[in-house]
Short mmCIF file of C-alpha atoms in Angstrom, two decimals:
data_model
loop_
_atom_site.label_atom_id
_atom_site.label_comp_id
_atom_site.label_asym_id
_atom_site.label_seq_id
_atom_site.Cartn_x
_atom_site.Cartn_y
_atom_site.Cartn_z
CA MET A 100 18.87 -21.80 -14.35
CA ASN A 101 16.44 -23.09 -16.53
CA GLN A 102 15.16 -25.97 -14.44
CA ALA A 103 11.78 -26.53 -13.81
CA VAL A 104 9.80 -24.43 -11.16
CA ARG A 105 8.04 -26.49 -8.77
CA ASN A 106 4.98 -26.07 -6.48
CA PRO A 107 5.42 -26.15 -2.65
CA ALA A 108 5.56 -29.82 -2.03
CA ALA A 109 4.44 -30.32 1.82
CA GLY A 110 0.84 -30.06 1.35
CA GLY A 111 0.74 -27.69 -1.69
CA ILE A 112 -0.13 -24.46 -2.28
CA GLU A 113 -3.27 -24.80 -0.16
CA ASP A 114 -0.97 -25.72 2.63
CA VAL A 115 0.24 -22.63 2.53
CA PHE A 116 -2.23 -20.54 1.95
CA ARG A 117 -3.99 -22.25 4.90
CA ARG A 118 -0.51 -21.22 7.17
CA ALA A 119 -0.16 -17.79 6.50
CA VAL A 120 -4.15 -17.16 7.24
CA ALA A 121 -3.72 -18.88 10.91
CA LEU A 122 -0.71 -16.18 11.39
CA SER A 123 -2.77 -13.69 9.62
CA ARG A 124 -5.40 -13.88 12.40
CA ALA A 125 -3.04 -13.82 15.41
CA ALA A 126 -0.89 -11.12 15.20
CA GLU A 127 0.11 -8.05 13.12
CA PRO A 128 2.74 -7.39 12.77
CA SER A 129 4.52 -4.36 13.89
CA LEU A 130 5.80 -1.00 12.18
CA ALA A 131 9.61 -2.51 12.65
CA GLU A 132 8.45 -5.89 11.04
CA ARG A 133 6.84 -4.63 7.91
CA ARG A 134 10.08 -2.55 7.30
CA ASP A 135 12.28 -5.52 7.64
CA ARG A 136 10.25 -7.45 5.01
CA LEU A 137 10.84 -4.84 2.45
CA ALA A 138 14.64 -4.52 3.34
CA ARG A 139 14.89 -7.99 3.02
CA LEU A 140 12.97 -7.73 -0.46
CA ARG A 141 15.06 -5.01 -1.40
CA ALA A 142 18.32 -6.46 -0.24
CA LEU A 143 17.09 -9.43 -2.87
CA VAL A 144 16.90 -7.39 -5.54
CA VAL A 145 20.05 -5.87 -4.82
CA GLU A 146 21.99 -8.76 -4.48
CA ASN A 147 21.02 -10.41 -7.68
CA GLU A 148 20.42 -7.51 -10.30
CA THR A 149 22.80 -9.32 -12.41
CA ARG A 150 20.44 -12.61 -12.36
CA PHE A 151 17.66 -11.18 -12.54
CA ASP A 152 18.47 -9.00 -15.78
CA GLU A 153 20.54 -12.16 -17.17
CA VAL A 154 17.29 -14.66 -16.65
CA ILE A 155 14.57 -12.25 -17.70
CA SER A 156 16.72 -11.39 -21.36
CA ALA A 157 17.29 -15.81 -21.98
CA ASP A 158 13.05 -15.77 -21.57
CA PHE A 159 12.88 -13.26 -24.07
CA GLY A 160 15.39 -14.39 -26.64
CA ASN A 161 16.51 -11.19 -26.05
CA ARG A 162 15.61 -8.62 -24.08
CA SER A 163 17.57 -5.00 -23.49
CA ARG A 164 19.26 -4.69 -20.27
CA THR A 165 19.01 -1.17 -20.23
CA GLU A 166 14.96 -1.01 -20.30
CA THR A 167 15.04 -4.15 -17.44
CA LEU A 168 17.09 -0.91 -15.36
CA ILE A 169 14.90 1.61 -15.50
CA ALA A 170 11.35 -0.54 -15.86
CA GLU A 171 11.94 -3.25 -13.50
CA THR A 172 15.08 -3.19 -11.46
CA LEU A 173 14.71 1.18 -10.73
CA PHE A 174 11.16 1.07 -10.34
CA VAL A 175 10.81 -1.47 -7.67
CA LEU A 176 13.61 -0.03 -5.78
CA ALA A 177 11.71 3.33 -5.36
CA GLU A 178 8.62 1.51 -4.42
CA ILE A 179 10.36 -0.24 -1.57
CA LYS A 180 12.13 3.16 -0.80
CA HIS A 181 9.08 5.32 -1.17
CA ALA A 182 7.10 2.57 1.21
CA THR A 183 10.01 2.40 3.98
CA LYS A 184 9.72 6.23 4.02
CA ASN A 185 6.48 6.93 4.63
CA LEU A 186 5.25 3.49 6.06
CA GLY A 187 5.43 5.27 9.51
CA ARG A 188 2.63 8.32 8.51
CA TRP A 189 0.25 4.82 6.41
CA MET A 190 0.03 3.12 9.50
CA ALA A 191 -0.47 6.47 11.92
CA PRO A 192 -4.98 5.64 12.95
CA LYS A 193 -6.73 8.98 10.55
CA HIS A 194 -8.14 11.38 12.84
CA VAL A 195 -11.89 11.67 11.18
CA VAL A 196 -14.35 14.80 12.13
CA THR A 197 -17.58 13.70 13.90
CA GLU A 198 -20.75 15.79 13.50
CA LEU A 199 -21.80 18.39 16.15
CA GLN A 200 -24.36 16.16 17.69
CA TYR A 201 -22.53 13.60 18.38
CA PHE A 202 -19.74 15.65 20.03
CA PRO A 203 -17.63 15.27 22.15
CA ALA A 204 -17.74 11.78 20.69
CA LYS A 205 -14.50 11.34 17.65
CA ASN A 206 -14.23 9.10 14.77
CA LYS A 207 -10.81 7.41 13.78
CA LEU A 208 -9.83 5.70 10.77
CA LEU A 209 -7.78 2.58 12.04
CA PRO A 210 -5.63 0.94 8.98
CA GLN A 211 -5.66 -2.56 9.46
CA PRO A 212 -3.20 -5.92 7.30
CA LEU A 213 -6.43 -7.44 5.32
CA GLY A 214 -4.70 -10.85 5.95
CA VAL A 215 -3.49 -13.09 3.07
CA VAL A 216 -2.80 -11.15 -0.45
CA GLY A 217 -2.56 -13.49 -3.57
CA ILE A 218 -0.70 -11.73 -6.61
CA ILE A 219 -0.85 -13.01 -9.77
CA ALA A 220 1.63 -11.67 -12.03
CA PRO A 221 2.06 -11.67 -15.94
CA TRP A 222 5.55 -12.14 -18.27
CA ASN A 223 5.99 -8.38 -20.18
CA TYR A 224 7.36 -6.80 -16.61
CA PRO A 225 8.42 -10.03 -14.48
CA LEU A 226 10.45 -8.14 -11.87
CA GLN A 227 7.88 -5.16 -11.56
CA LEU A 228 4.61 -6.46 -11.92
CA THR A 229 6.02 -9.14 -9.67
CA LEU A 230 7.54 -7.03 -6.80
CA ALA A 231 5.55 -3.64 -6.69
CA PRO A 232 2.32 -5.41 -5.83
CA ALA A 233 4.28 -7.12 -3.41
CA VAL A 234 6.10 -4.20 -1.89
CA ALA A 235 2.35 -2.52 -1.67
CA ALA A 236 0.92 -5.73 0.48
CA ILE A 237 3.70 -6.33 2.59
CA ALA A 238 3.24 -2.44 3.65
CA ALA A 239 0.16 -3.14 4.16
CA GLY A 240 0.77 -5.73 6.74
CA ASN A 241 -0.07 -8.51 4.24
CA ARG A 242 1.37 -11.99 4.22
CA VAL A 243 1.68 -12.36 -0.18
CA MET A 244 1.94 -16.04 -2.29
CA ILE A 245 2.72 -15.14 -5.73
CA LYS A 246 2.49 -17.15 -8.71
CA PRO A 247 4.33 -16.13 -11.26
CA SER A 248 3.92 -16.62 -15.06
CA GLU A 249 4.64 -19.56 -17.34
CA LEU A 250 6.25 -17.67 -20.16
CA VAL A 251 9.15 -16.91 -18.05
CA PRO A 252 10.08 -19.68 -16.33
CA ARG A 253 13.80 -18.92 -15.58
CA PHE A 254 12.55 -15.81 -14.10
CA SER A 255 9.95 -18.22 -12.05
CA ALA A 256 12.31 -20.12 -11.13
CA LEU A 257 15.38 -17.76 -9.94
CA LEU A 258 12.29 -15.87 -7.92
CA GLN A 259 10.99 -18.52 -6.15
CA LYS A 260 14.43 -20.00 -5.38
CA LEU A 261 15.69 -16.40 -3.43
CA ILE A 262 12.25 -15.54 -2.14
CA ALA A 263 12.56 -18.76 -0.09
CA GLU A 264 15.78 -18.19 0.90
CA LYS A 265 15.16 -14.38 2.79
CA PHE A 266 11.54 -15.56 3.36
CA ASP A 267 9.38 -17.36 5.49
CA ASP A 268 7.17 -18.97 3.09
CA THR A 269 4.08 -17.72 5.49
CA GLU A 270 5.66 -14.36 5.10
CA VAL A 271 6.12 -14.03 1.12
CA THR A 272 5.94 -17.28 -1.18
CA VAL A 273 6.28 -18.03 -4.63
CA THR A 274 4.42 -21.12 -6.17
CA GLY A 275 5.50 -22.97 -8.86
CA ILE A 276 4.31 -22.74 -12.56
CA ASP A 277 3.64 -26.04 -13.06
CA GLY A 278 0.37 -28.59 -13.35
CA ASP A 279 -3.08 -27.17 -13.02
CA ILE A 280 -1.64 -23.93 -10.80
CA SER A 281 -3.51 -21.35 -11.60
CA GLU A 282 -6.65 -22.68 -11.52
CA ARG A 283 -5.78 -23.52 -7.58
CA PHE A 284 -4.31 -20.44 -7.12
CA ALA A 285 -7.29 -18.26 -8.19
CA ALA A 286 -9.75 -20.73 -6.21
CA LEU A 287 -8.30 -19.86 -2.87
CA PRO A 288 -10.06 -17.74 -0.89
CA PHE A 289 -7.66 -14.82 -0.25
CA ASP A 290 -8.18 -11.97 1.20
CA HIS A 291 -7.52 -9.83 -1.79
CA LEU A 292 -6.39 -10.92 -5.56
CA ILE A 293 -4.37 -8.66 -7.64
CA PHE A 294 -4.11 -9.79 -11.44
CA THR A 295 -1.85 -7.92 -13.97
CA GLY A 296 -2.81 -9.41 -18.08
CA SER A 297 -4.92 -9.37 -20.37
CA THR A 298 -8.20 -8.20 -20.37
CA ARG A 299 -9.56 -11.99 -21.48
CA VAL A 300 -8.24 -13.91 -18.47
CA GLY A 301 -9.08 -10.98 -15.55
CA ARG A 302 -12.29 -11.92 -16.44
CA LEU A 303 -11.52 -15.70 -15.54
CA VAL A 304 -9.68 -14.44 -12.74
CA ALA A 305 -12.52 -11.72 -11.38
CA GLU A 306 -15.16 -15.13 -12.12
CA ALA A 307 -13.12 -17.75 -10.03
CA ALA A 308 -12.51 -14.96 -7.12
CA GLY A 309 -16.06 -14.35 -6.81
CA ARG A 310 -16.92 -17.50 -5.74
CA ASN A 311 -14.98 -16.11 -2.76
CA LEU A 312 -16.08 -13.13 -3.09
CA THR A 313 -12.28 -12.30 -2.93
CA PRO A 314 -11.42 -8.70 -3.95
CA VAL A 315 -10.02 -8.21 -6.90
CA THR A 316 -7.21 -5.61 -8.15
CA LEU A 317 -7.41 -6.16 -11.61
CA GLU A 318 -4.74 -4.49 -13.73
CA LEU A 319 -5.31 -4.98 -17.35
CA GLY A 320 -4.79 -3.37 -20.70
CA GLY A 321 -6.63 -2.74 -24.08
CA LYS A 322 -6.16 0.20 -26.59
CA SER A 323 -4.74 2.80 -25.21
CA PRO A 324 -4.74 6.35 -27.87
CA ALA A 325 -2.72 8.97 -28.52
CA ILE A 326 -3.97 12.14 -29.94
CA ILE A 327 -2.10 14.22 -31.79
CA ASP A 328 -3.75 17.37 -31.96
CA ARG A 329 -3.70 20.07 -34.72
CA SER A 330 -1.70 22.07 -32.24
CA ALA A 331 1.20 19.72 -31.63
CA ASP A 332 4.78 19.53 -32.64
CA ILE A 333 4.74 16.69 -35.08
CA ASN A 334 8.66 15.50 -34.49
CA GLU A 335 8.07 15.97 -30.80
CA ALA A 336 5.21 13.58 -31.17
CA ALA A 337 6.50 11.08 -33.40
CA GLU A 338 9.74 10.60 -31.44
CA ARG A 339 8.11 10.22 -27.72
CA ILE A 340 5.58 8.06 -29.03
CA VAL A 341 8.03 5.92 -30.54
CA TYR A 342 9.85 5.78 -26.90
CA GLY A 343 6.73 4.77 -25.24
CA LYS A 344 5.42 2.22 -28.10
CA LEU A 345 8.89 0.65 -28.34
CA MET A 346 10.16 0.19 -24.68
CA ASN A 347 10.05 -3.99 -24.67
CA ALA A 348 8.66 -4.32 -27.98
CA GLY A 349 5.93 -2.87 -27.15
CA GLN A 350 5.14 -5.79 -24.89
CA THR A 351 3.57 -2.72 -22.58
CA CYS A 352 -0.05 -2.70 -20.98
CA ILE A 353 0.12 1.02 -21.12
CA ALA A 354 2.19 1.69 -24.62
CA PRO A 355 0.41 3.74 -27.41
CA ASP A 356 -1.54 1.47 -29.43
CA TYR A 357 -2.87 3.03 -31.98
CA VAL A 358 -2.18 7.20 -32.78
CA LEU A 359 -5.13 9.56 -34.13
CA ILE A 360 -3.77 12.35 -36.14
CA ALA A 361 -5.65 14.38 -38.89
CA HIS A 362 -5.62 13.27 -42.06
CA GLY A 363 -3.68 16.11 -43.35
CA ASN A 364 -0.65 15.49 -41.28
CA MET A 365 -0.62 11.19 -40.99
CA ASP A 366 2.20 10.99 -43.95
CA GLU A 367 4.61 13.60 -42.11
CA PHE A 368 3.61 11.70 -39.04
CA VAL A 369 4.72 8.57 -40.34
CA ALA A 370 7.90 9.63 -42.24
CA ARG A 371 9.21 11.73 -38.70
CA ALA A 372 8.56 8.43 -36.43
CA ASN A 373 10.38 5.96 -39.10
CA SER A 374 13.29 8.62 -38.22
CA ALA A 375 12.80 8.12 -34.97
CA VAL A 376 13.32 4.60 -35.53
CA ALA A 377 15.89 4.21 -37.10
CA ARG A 378 17.82 7.00 -34.76
CA MET A 379 16.85 5.08 -31.56
CA PHE A 380 16.83 1.36 -32.83
CA GLY A 381 18.79 1.43 -36.24
CA THR A 382 18.18 -1.17 -39.11
CA SER A 383 18.99 -4.07 -37.69
CA PRO A 384 17.95 -7.00 -35.95
CA ASP A 385 21.02 -7.23 -33.62
CA ASN A 386 20.32 -3.52 -31.86
CA LYS A 387 20.92 -5.56 -27.96
CA ASP A 388 18.61 -2.64 -27.13
CA TYR A 389 15.71 -3.87 -29.19
CA THR A 390 13.74 -6.61 -27.01
CA SER A 391 12.29 -9.33 -28.36
CA ILE A 392 8.88 -10.96 -28.76
CA VAL A 393 8.33 -13.24 -25.60
CA SER A 394 7.13 -16.37 -28.14
CA ASP A 395 6.97 -17.68 -31.51
CA LYS A 396 3.11 -17.83 -30.58
CA HIS A 397 3.25 -14.27 -30.17
CA TYR A 398 5.21 -13.62 -33.27
CA ALA A 399 2.49 -15.28 -35.56
CA ARG A 400 0.11 -13.05 -33.85
CA LEU A 401 1.73 -9.97 -34.98
CA GLU A 402 2.58 -10.95 -38.20
CA SER A 403 -1.38 -11.42 -38.66
CA LEU A 404 -2.39 -8.56 -37.46
CA VAL A 405 0.09 -6.78 -39.94
CA GLN A 406 -1.15 -9.13 -42.98
CA ASP A 407 -4.59 -8.58 -42.47
CA ALA A 408 -3.80 -4.69 -42.22
CA ALA A 409 -2.54 -4.97 -45.74
CA ALA A 410 -4.75 -6.98 -47.26
CA ARG A 411 -7.61 -4.49 -46.16
CA GLY A 412 -5.25 -1.43 -47.51
CA GLY A 413 -3.41 -0.27 -45.11
CA LYS A 414 -0.31 1.31 -46.65
CA ILE A 415 3.15 -0.74 -44.35
CA VAL A 416 5.86 1.02 -43.53
CA GLN A 417 8.62 -1.15 -41.52
CA PRO A 418 12.53 -1.59 -42.43
CA ALA A 419 11.84 -5.62 -42.73
CA SER A 420 9.55 -8.37 -43.64
CA ALA A 421 8.46 -9.66 -40.23
CA ASP A 422 9.18 -13.11 -42.29
CA ASN A 423 12.99 -11.68 -42.88
CA PRO A 424 15.14 -14.42 -41.14
CA ALA A 425 17.67 -12.14 -40.06
CA TRP A 426 14.48 -11.14 -37.64
CA LYS A 427 12.65 -13.91 -37.39
CA ALA A 428 15.44 -15.85 -35.97
CA GLN A 429 15.98 -13.92 -32.69
CA ARG A 430 12.22 -13.70 -32.72
CA LYS A 431 12.47 -9.21 -33.30
CA PHE A 432 9.17 -7.95 -34.89
CA PRO A 433 10.09 -5.09 -37.24
CA PRO A 434 8.87 -1.30 -36.01
CA THR A 435 5.92 -1.18 -37.65
CA PHE A 436 3.46 1.56 -38.72
CA ILE A 437 0.09 0.80 -40.49
CA SER A 438 -0.49 4.44 -42.60
CA GLY A 439 -4.60 4.86 -42.81
CA ALA A 440 -5.72 2.18 -40.62
CA THR A 441 -9.42 1.27 -40.71
CA THR A 442 -11.62 -0.03 -37.95
CA ASP A 443 -12.76 -3.29 -40.12
CA MET A 444 -8.63 -4.34 -39.36
CA LYS A 445 -7.85 -6.45 -36.54
CA VAL A 446 -5.21 -4.49 -35.24
CA MET A 447 -7.70 -2.46 -34.59
CA GLN A 448 -10.13 -4.27 -32.71
CA GLU A 449 -7.46 -5.72 -30.46
CA GLU A 450 -4.83 -5.28 -28.16
CA ILE A 451 -1.35 -5.19 -30.54
CA PHE A 452 0.68 -5.84 -27.58
CA GLY A 453 3.76 -5.43 -30.24
CA PRO A 454 5.42 -2.91 -32.12
CA ILE A 455 2.77 -2.04 -34.16
CA LEU A 456 1.59 1.19 -35.34
CA PRO A 457 -1.75 1.64 -36.80
CA VAL A 458 -2.23 5.97 -37.41
CA PHE A 459 -6.00 6.24 -38.12
CA ALA A 460 -6.93 9.74 -39.59
CA CYS A 461 -9.25 11.93 -37.38
CA ASP A 462 -9.60 15.16 -38.37
CA THR A 463 -10.96 17.22 -34.64
CA THR A 464 -10.93 17.05 -31.71
CA GLU A 465 -14.42 16.00 -31.28
CA ALA A 466 -13.50 12.88 -33.99
CA ALA A 467 -11.43 11.78 -31.65
CA ILE A 468 -13.46 11.94 -28.45
CA ALA A 469 -16.14 10.49 -30.27
CA HIS A 470 -14.45 7.16 -31.24
CA ILE A 471 -12.55 6.35 -27.83
CA ASN A 472 -15.94 6.91 -26.39
CA ALA A 473 -17.37 4.46 -28.71
CA ASN A 474 -14.69 1.98 -27.39
CA ASP A 475 -13.83 0.07 -24.72
CA ARG A 476 -12.26 2.56 -22.03
CA PRO A 477 -8.15 2.56 -22.14
CA LEU A 478 -5.62 2.31 -19.73
CA ALA A 479 -4.06 5.38 -20.65
CA LEU A 480 -4.49 8.13 -22.68
CA TYR A 481 -1.65 10.21 -24.41
CA TRP A 482 -2.37 13.55 -25.92
CA PHE A 483 -0.06 15.57 -27.46
CA GLY A 484 -0.22 19.95 -28.66
CA LYS A 485 0.18 23.01 -27.29
CA ASP A 486 -4.01 24.13 -26.88
CA ASP A 487 -5.03 23.96 -23.92
CA ALA A 488 -9.02 23.73 -24.38
CA ALA A 489 -8.89 20.88 -27.16
CA ARG A 490 -6.32 19.04 -24.25
CA ASP A 491 -9.67 19.88 -21.27
CA GLN A 492 -12.18 19.35 -23.75
CA VAL A 493 -10.37 15.64 -24.12
CA LEU A 494 -9.98 15.76 -20.75
CA ALA A 495 -13.23 16.42 -18.99
CA ARG A 496 -15.17 13.46 -21.58
CA THR A 497 -13.05 10.45 -22.43
CA VAL A 498 -12.54 8.24 -19.04
CA SER A 499 -9.36 6.49 -18.83
CA GLY A 500 -7.11 5.01 -16.33
CA GLY A 501 -4.30 7.78 -15.94
CA VAL A 502 -3.15 10.12 -18.95
CA THR A 503 -0.18 11.93 -19.57
CA ILE A 504 0.45 14.66 -21.74
CA ASN A 505 3.21 15.72 -24.08
CA ASP A 506 4.63 12.53 -23.45
CA CYS A 507 4.24 9.14 -23.08
CA LEU A 508 3.86 6.11 -19.78
CA PHE A 509 4.87 8.98 -17.38
CA HIS A 510 2.10 9.08 -15.08
CA PHE A 511 2.62 5.27 -14.66
CA VAL A 512 6.29 5.90 -12.53
CA GLN A 513 4.36 8.63 -10.60
CA ALA A 514 4.91 7.34 -6.62
CA ASN A 515 2.06 9.56 -5.38
CA GLN A 516 -0.43 8.88 -7.97
CA PRO A 517 -2.80 5.71 -8.08
CA MET A 518 -1.90 3.34 -11.14
CA GLY A 519 -5.05 1.77 -11.95
CA GLY A 520 -7.53 0.69 -14.89
CA VAL A 521 -11.33 1.39 -15.52
CA GLY A 522 -13.93 -0.82 -16.90
CA ALA A 523 -12.49 -3.46 -19.33
CA SER A 524 -9.04 -1.63 -18.89
CA GLY A 525 -9.47 -3.20 -14.97
CA THR A 526 -10.29 -2.20 -11.51
CA GLY A 527 -8.94 -1.06 -8.06
CA ALA A 528 -5.38 0.91 -8.36
CA TYR A 529 -2.35 0.29 -6.27
CA HIS A 530 1.89 1.95 -6.40
CA GLY A 531 2.01 4.16 -2.67
CA GLU A 532 -0.49 4.93 -0.65
CA TRP A 533 -2.83 3.76 -2.89
CA GLY A 534 -1.45 0.41 -2.84
CA PHE A 535 -1.30 0.62 1.14
CA ARG A 536 -4.83 1.89 1.27
CA THR A 537 -5.67 -1.12 -1.54
CA LEU A 538 -4.58 -3.66 0.35
CA SER A 539 -5.81 -2.43 4.26
CA LYS A 540 -9.07 -2.67 5.77
CA MET A 541 -9.77 0.99 6.94
CA LYS A 542 -11.38 0.59 9.66
CA PRO A 543 -13.81 3.15 11.17
CA VAL A 544 -13.83 3.78 15.33
CA PHE A 545 -16.68 5.63 16.90
CA TYR A 546 -15.41 6.63 20.86
CA ARG A 547 -17.99 7.78 21.95
CA SER A 548 -18.32 10.45 24.74
CA PRO A 549 -19.62 9.87 28.52
CA PHE A 550 -21.27 13.00 27.95
CA ASN A 551 -23.01 12.93 24.53
CA ARG A 552 -26.53 12.39 25.10
CA LEU A 553 -27.69 11.69 21.50
CA ALA A 554 -26.86 8.56 21.61
CA ASP A 555 -29.42 7.21 23.76
CA LEU A 556 -32.41 6.34 21.53
CA TYR A 557 -33.39 3.31 23.48
CA PRO A 558 -36.94 2.68 23.83
CA PRO A 559 -39.96 2.81 25.52
CA TYR A 560 -40.16 5.79 22.89
CA GLY A 561 -41.98 9.33 24.38
CA SER A 562 -41.54 13.12 24.92
CA ARG A 563 -37.85 12.40 25.78
CA ILE A 564 -36.96 10.95 22.61
CA ALA A 565 -39.55 13.21 20.12
CA ARG A 566 -37.24 16.51 21.85
CA LEU A 567 -34.03 14.89 21.24
CA ILE A 568 -35.52 13.92 17.64
CA LYS A 569 -36.54 17.83 16.98
CA LEU A 570 -32.82 18.36 18.25
CA LEU A 571 -31.23 16.22 15.49
CA ARG A 572 -34.02 17.35 12.65
CA PHE A 573 -32.94 20.75 13.10
CA MET A 574 -29.07 19.30 13.46
CA SER A 575 -29.14 17.96 10.37
#
């Protein structure tokens, strides 16, 4: 599957959008209809698991089949199962406490679909980060339009074909990736727009959405630190950080981006981490469990980061140079540690998004907190150690999208926890009920009782109103 992914022909995406809007305003899908759409989405994934695996691997050059299964296929299926199981409860009106002065009236929150939700998907986890937001949108009763990434054309073409076979284009549609589709898509006046990608592009998407006052959920990235406290088991921390870093060859928005560790423990950490790399992935680029970098452009950017770090005095530890023909031919970037990283290195100034791990000397918890707070708020933060007081100090004095303690990545897969960034790492959240809430209008409704007189504050004002105001003042 390598054909071009073309945009809807009949009037283009604007026509599909107009029809979807009209239908979304005409009727709200029932619980049964939403469950049916989720069931069709689940069937699409289950029936085409091998095909998705093949096209994603082909788009990357090599993508670990096990990582695709764990991080994409099973994740999406779990999201669908969780939403299907809990959807009836999520959709039910929520009773809200009514203040005494308005008794015996009542308040309720009625969840309603927003309408049409747009999803601009990334390339790094194309199945997961395309369909997980779609699950939330469908569960909330919305119609969905998806713009996939041009960096994974085989996957995008397959998804477009399969969605068209399972769904009417006003239920769920996948656009093409050719021409000016990105700009046209972002310019549509969606009822909500979800974007996953870089902070730089996120700003452009937010700007385009702002012209329509379209609310956005931005899942971005940034430099997510891993703090190794003096109380940590360095061998355990090294192994878990290596796993979190090298999944998908570091092309993960919540991957640990750099390590903060006491200067005296730096060499031991790098040695332990290097040994963990050898155990997990070996030292050959032929290992199918190790994923390729998605494009030559991305590979060259990673090379330049390492070269800059070396020129600025960083100690480079890797099984082979990035320009080694055996690695470069497969676009597999050697796992790389930069010992003694400094703030003037480019690798410490921008999100890496690859298998490079700078190790930065930071001798105290106070210094680690100061370093993190001097920069943009990260999408994720990881802390390793046994000192509860030091852990709680970091949690209390730093702000990040999410945290995993004594491991990496696992906060992301908690179905009952929200996933979202803060500041430059994103805005808004989804997953499970949080996604349902984000993509619903929680409409407050006040049901007045005929026995309540405190709402009768109509003019002409006089002594009666004065008595009511006196009572309201007392009850307030």
